[in-house]
Short mmCIF file of C-alpha atoms and ligand atoms in Angstrom, two decimals:
data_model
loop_
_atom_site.label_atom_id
_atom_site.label_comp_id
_atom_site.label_asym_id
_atom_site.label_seq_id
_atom_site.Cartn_x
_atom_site.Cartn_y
_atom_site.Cartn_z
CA UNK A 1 -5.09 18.43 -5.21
CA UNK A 2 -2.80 17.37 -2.82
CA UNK A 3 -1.89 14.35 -1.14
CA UNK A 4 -0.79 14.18 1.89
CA UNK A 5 1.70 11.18 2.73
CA UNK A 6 4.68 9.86 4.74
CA UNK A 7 7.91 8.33 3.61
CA UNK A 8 7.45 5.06 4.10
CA UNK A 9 3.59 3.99 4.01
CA UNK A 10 2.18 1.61 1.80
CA UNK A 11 -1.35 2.84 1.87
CA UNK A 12 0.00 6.47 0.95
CA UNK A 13 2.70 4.76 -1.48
CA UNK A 14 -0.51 2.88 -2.95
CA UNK A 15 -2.57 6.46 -3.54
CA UNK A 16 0.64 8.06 -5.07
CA UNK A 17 0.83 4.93 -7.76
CA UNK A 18 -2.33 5.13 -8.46
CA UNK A 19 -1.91 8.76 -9.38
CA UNK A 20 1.03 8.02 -11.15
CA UNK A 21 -0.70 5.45 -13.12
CA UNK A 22 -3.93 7.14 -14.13
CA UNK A 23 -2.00 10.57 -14.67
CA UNK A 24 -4.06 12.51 -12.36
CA UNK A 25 -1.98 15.54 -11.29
CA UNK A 26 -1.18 15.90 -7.70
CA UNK A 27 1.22 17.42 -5.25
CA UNK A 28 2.45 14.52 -2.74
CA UNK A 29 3.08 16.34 0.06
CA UNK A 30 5.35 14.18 2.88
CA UNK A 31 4.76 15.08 6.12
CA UNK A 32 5.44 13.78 9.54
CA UNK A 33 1.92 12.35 10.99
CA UNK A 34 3.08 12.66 14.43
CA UNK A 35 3.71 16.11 14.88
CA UNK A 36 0.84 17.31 12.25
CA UNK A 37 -2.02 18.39 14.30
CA UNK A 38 -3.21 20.50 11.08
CA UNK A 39 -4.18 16.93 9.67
CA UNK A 40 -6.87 16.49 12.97
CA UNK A 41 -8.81 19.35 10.26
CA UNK A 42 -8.46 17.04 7.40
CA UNK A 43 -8.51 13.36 8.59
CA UNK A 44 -10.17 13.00 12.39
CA UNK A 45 -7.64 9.56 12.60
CA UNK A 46 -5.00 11.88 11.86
CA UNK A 47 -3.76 9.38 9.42
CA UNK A 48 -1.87 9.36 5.94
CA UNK A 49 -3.01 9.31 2.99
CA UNK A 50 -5.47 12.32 3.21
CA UNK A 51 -6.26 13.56 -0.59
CA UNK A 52 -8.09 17.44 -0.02
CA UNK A 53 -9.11 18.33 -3.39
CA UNK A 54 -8.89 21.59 -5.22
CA UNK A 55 -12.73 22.61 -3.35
CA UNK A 56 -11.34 21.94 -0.13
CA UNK A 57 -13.04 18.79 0.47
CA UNK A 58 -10.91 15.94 1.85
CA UNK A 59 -10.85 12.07 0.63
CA UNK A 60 -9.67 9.33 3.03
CA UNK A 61 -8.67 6.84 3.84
CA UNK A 62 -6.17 4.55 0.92
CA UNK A 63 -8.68 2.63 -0.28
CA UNK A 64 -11.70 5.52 -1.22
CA UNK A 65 -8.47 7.77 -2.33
CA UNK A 66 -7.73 5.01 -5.27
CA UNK A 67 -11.58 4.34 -5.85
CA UNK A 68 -11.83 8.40 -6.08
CA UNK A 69 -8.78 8.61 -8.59
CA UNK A 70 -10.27 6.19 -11.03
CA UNK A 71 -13.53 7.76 -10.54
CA UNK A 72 -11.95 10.87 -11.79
CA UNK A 73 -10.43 9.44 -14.98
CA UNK A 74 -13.65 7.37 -15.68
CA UNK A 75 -11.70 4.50 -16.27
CA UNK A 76 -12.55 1.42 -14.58
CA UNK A 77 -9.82 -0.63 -16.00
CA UNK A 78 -7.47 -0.08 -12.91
CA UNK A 79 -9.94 0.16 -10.27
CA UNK A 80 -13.04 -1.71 -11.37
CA UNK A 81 -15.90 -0.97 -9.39
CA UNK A 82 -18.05 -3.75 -9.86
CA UNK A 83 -15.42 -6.80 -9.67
CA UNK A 84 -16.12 -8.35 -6.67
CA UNK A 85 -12.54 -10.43 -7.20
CA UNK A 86 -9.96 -8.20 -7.86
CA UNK A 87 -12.00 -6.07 -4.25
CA UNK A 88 -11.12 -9.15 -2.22
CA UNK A 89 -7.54 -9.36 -3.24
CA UNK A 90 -7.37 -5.90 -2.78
CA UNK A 91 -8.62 -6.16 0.62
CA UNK A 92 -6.10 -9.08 0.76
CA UNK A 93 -2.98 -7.35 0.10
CA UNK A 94 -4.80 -3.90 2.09
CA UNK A 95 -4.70 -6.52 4.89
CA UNK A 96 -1.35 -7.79 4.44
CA UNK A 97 0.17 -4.13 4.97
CA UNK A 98 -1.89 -3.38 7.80
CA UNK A 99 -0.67 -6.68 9.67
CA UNK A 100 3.30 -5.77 8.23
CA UNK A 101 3.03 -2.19 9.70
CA UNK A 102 1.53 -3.35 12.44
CA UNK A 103 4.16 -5.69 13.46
CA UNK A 104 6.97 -3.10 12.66
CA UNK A 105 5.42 -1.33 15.02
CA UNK A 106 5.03 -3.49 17.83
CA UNK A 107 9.05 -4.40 17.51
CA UNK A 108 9.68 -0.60 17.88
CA UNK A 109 8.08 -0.81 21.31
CA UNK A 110 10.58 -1.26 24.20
CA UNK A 111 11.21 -4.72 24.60
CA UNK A 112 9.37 -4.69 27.99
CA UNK A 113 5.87 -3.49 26.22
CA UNK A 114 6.43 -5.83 23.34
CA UNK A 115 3.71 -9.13 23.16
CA UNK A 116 5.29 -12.25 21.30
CA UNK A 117 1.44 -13.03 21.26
CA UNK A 118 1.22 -10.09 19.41
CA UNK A 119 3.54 -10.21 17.05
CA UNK A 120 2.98 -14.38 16.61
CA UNK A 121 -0.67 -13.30 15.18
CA UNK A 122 0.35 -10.96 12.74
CA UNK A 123 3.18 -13.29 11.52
CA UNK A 124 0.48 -16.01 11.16
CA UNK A 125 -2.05 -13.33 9.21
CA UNK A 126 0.90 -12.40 6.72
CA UNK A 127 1.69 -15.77 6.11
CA UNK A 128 -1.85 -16.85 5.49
CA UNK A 129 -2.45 -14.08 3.54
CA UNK A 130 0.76 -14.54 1.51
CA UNK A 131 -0.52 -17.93 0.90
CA UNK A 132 -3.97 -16.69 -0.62
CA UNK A 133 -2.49 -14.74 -2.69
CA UNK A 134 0.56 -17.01 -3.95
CA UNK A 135 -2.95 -19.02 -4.53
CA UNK A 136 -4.29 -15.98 -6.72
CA UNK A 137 -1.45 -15.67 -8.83
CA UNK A 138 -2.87 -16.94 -12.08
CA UNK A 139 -5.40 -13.92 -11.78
CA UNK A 140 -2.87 -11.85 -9.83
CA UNK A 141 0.22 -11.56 -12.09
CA UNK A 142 -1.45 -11.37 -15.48
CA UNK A 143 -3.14 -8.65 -17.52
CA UNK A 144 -3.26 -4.80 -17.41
CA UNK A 145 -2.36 -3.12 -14.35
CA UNK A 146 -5.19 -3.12 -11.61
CA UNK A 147 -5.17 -2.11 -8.48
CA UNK A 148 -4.98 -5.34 -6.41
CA UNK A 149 -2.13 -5.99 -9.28
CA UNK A 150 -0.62 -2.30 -6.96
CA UNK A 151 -1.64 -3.24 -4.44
CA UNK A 152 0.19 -6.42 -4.01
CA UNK A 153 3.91 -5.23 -5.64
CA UNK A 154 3.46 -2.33 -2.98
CA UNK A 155 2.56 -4.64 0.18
CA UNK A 156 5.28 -6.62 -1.01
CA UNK A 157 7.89 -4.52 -1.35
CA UNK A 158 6.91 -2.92 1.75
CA UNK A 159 7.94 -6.12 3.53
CA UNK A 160 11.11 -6.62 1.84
CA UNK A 161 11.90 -3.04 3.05
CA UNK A 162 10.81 -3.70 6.54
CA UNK A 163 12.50 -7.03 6.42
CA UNK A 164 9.09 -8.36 7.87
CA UNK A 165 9.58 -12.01 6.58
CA UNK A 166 11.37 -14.06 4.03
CA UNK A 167 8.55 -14.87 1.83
CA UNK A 168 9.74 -16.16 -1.56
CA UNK A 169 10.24 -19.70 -0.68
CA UNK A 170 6.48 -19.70 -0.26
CA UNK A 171 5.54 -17.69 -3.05
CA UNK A 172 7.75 -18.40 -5.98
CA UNK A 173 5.24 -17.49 -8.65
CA UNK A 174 4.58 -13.97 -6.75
CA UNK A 175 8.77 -14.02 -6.25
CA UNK A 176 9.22 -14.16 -10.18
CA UNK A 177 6.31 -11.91 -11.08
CA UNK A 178 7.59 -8.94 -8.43
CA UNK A 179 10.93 -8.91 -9.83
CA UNK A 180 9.79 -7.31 -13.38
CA UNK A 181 6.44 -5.74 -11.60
CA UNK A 182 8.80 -3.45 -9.74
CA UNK A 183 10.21 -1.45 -13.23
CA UNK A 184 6.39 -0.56 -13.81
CA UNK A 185 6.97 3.41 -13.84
CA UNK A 186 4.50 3.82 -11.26
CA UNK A 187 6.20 1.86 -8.94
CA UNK A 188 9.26 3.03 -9.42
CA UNK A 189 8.23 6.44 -9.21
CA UNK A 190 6.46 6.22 -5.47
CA UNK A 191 9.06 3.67 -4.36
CA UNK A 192 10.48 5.25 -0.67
CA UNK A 193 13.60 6.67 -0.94
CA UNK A 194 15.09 4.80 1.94
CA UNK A 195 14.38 1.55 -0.07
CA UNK A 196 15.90 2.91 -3.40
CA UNK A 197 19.21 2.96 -1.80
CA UNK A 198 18.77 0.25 -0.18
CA UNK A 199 20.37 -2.63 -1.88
CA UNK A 200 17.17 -5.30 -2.84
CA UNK A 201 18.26 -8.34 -0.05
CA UNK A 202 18.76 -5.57 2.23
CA UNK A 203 15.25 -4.11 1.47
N1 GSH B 301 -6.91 2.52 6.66
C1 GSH B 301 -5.93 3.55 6.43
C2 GSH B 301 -4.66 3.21 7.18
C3 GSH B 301 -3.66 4.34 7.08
C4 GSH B 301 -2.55 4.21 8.10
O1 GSH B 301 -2.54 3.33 8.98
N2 GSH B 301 -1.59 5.13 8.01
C5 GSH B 301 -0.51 5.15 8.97
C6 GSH B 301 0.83 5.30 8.26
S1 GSH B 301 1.31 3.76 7.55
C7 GSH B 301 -0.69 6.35 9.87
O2 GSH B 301 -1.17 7.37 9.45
N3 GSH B 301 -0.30 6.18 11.13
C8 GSH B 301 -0.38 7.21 12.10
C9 GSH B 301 -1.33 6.85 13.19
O3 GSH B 301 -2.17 5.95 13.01
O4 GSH B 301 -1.22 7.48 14.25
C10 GSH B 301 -5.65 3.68 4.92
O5 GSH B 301 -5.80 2.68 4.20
O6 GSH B 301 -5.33 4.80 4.47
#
């Protein structure tokens, strides 16, 4: 099977943990999304991740890509099908990187296309959502590794990297849990390269 992925995503960084985690064998193949018009064949969004499986077939987007991988291993204990709880928080912290890349994106525009409207709203959704799940710690930061568990050390980290927003001060419980989260193999493993050099403030 192969993956294919960019450098930097979260959603693609989330498939590749996953992976990791259950041990499913995969090549992660990075590619730039831009210039890949071969992907049009796989994914009609032209977006990464894009799993096409040893049959040809191809799995998208993040989300089906994890629920596919646990499917495979017929283990439910990362990705439980039926838990209507740990699916919210997962759409949570899904949410919380699509509003982070979103606004990374919108400060690449020239300043002359930029919207502070824009970029105001996504602030506000990160900050809510960092709230709800600062909220959801108890159930967030304990137990065996599950995929909102991922899902949240990757959206995370992926803000640190971006520099989105300083968000410890109003998550201390996530703050503390992330710091030892981040050794779990899996993690460390999919983490971009840019951010392992990256010293952590500068993240
Ligand atoms: N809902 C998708 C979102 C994937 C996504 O937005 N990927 C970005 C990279 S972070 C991408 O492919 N961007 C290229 C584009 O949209 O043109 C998922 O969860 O996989």
């Amino acid at each position: 099977m192969i993956l294919f992925n960019g450098p930097n995503t979260p959603f693609g960084r989330m498939a590749l943990a996953t992976a990791l985690e259950l041990q499913v064998e995969i090549e992660n193949k990075v590619i730039d999304v831009y210039s890949s018009e071969f992907l049009d064949a796989i994914n009609p969004l032209r977006q990464i991740p894009a799993l096409v499986l040893n049959d040809g077939r191809a799995i998208f987007d993040s989300r089906v890509i994890c629920s596919f991988l646990g499917a495979l291993r017929r283990d439910e204990r990362l990705v439980p099908r039926d838990d209507w709880d740990v699916q919210t928080r997962w759409s949570l912290a899904i949410g919380l990187m699509e509003a982070s890349v979103a606004r990374t994106m919108e400060l690449r525009r020239p300043a002359a296309a930029r919207s502070e409207t824009v970029i105001k709203n996504h602030d506000r959704r990160i900050a809510c959502a960092i709230t709800g799940l600062e909220a959801a710690s108890a159930e967030l930061c304990t137990g065996e590794p599950r995929i909102d568990r991922l899902a949240v050390a990757v959206a995370l980290e992926y803000i640190d990297f971006r520099s989105v927003c300083e968000w410890r001060s109003h998550a201390p419980e996530l703050a503390r849990w992330l710091g030892n989260e981040t050794e779990r193999p899996c993690l460390a493993a999919s983490r971009p390269r840019e951010a392992q050099n990256a010293a952590p403030a500068a993240r």
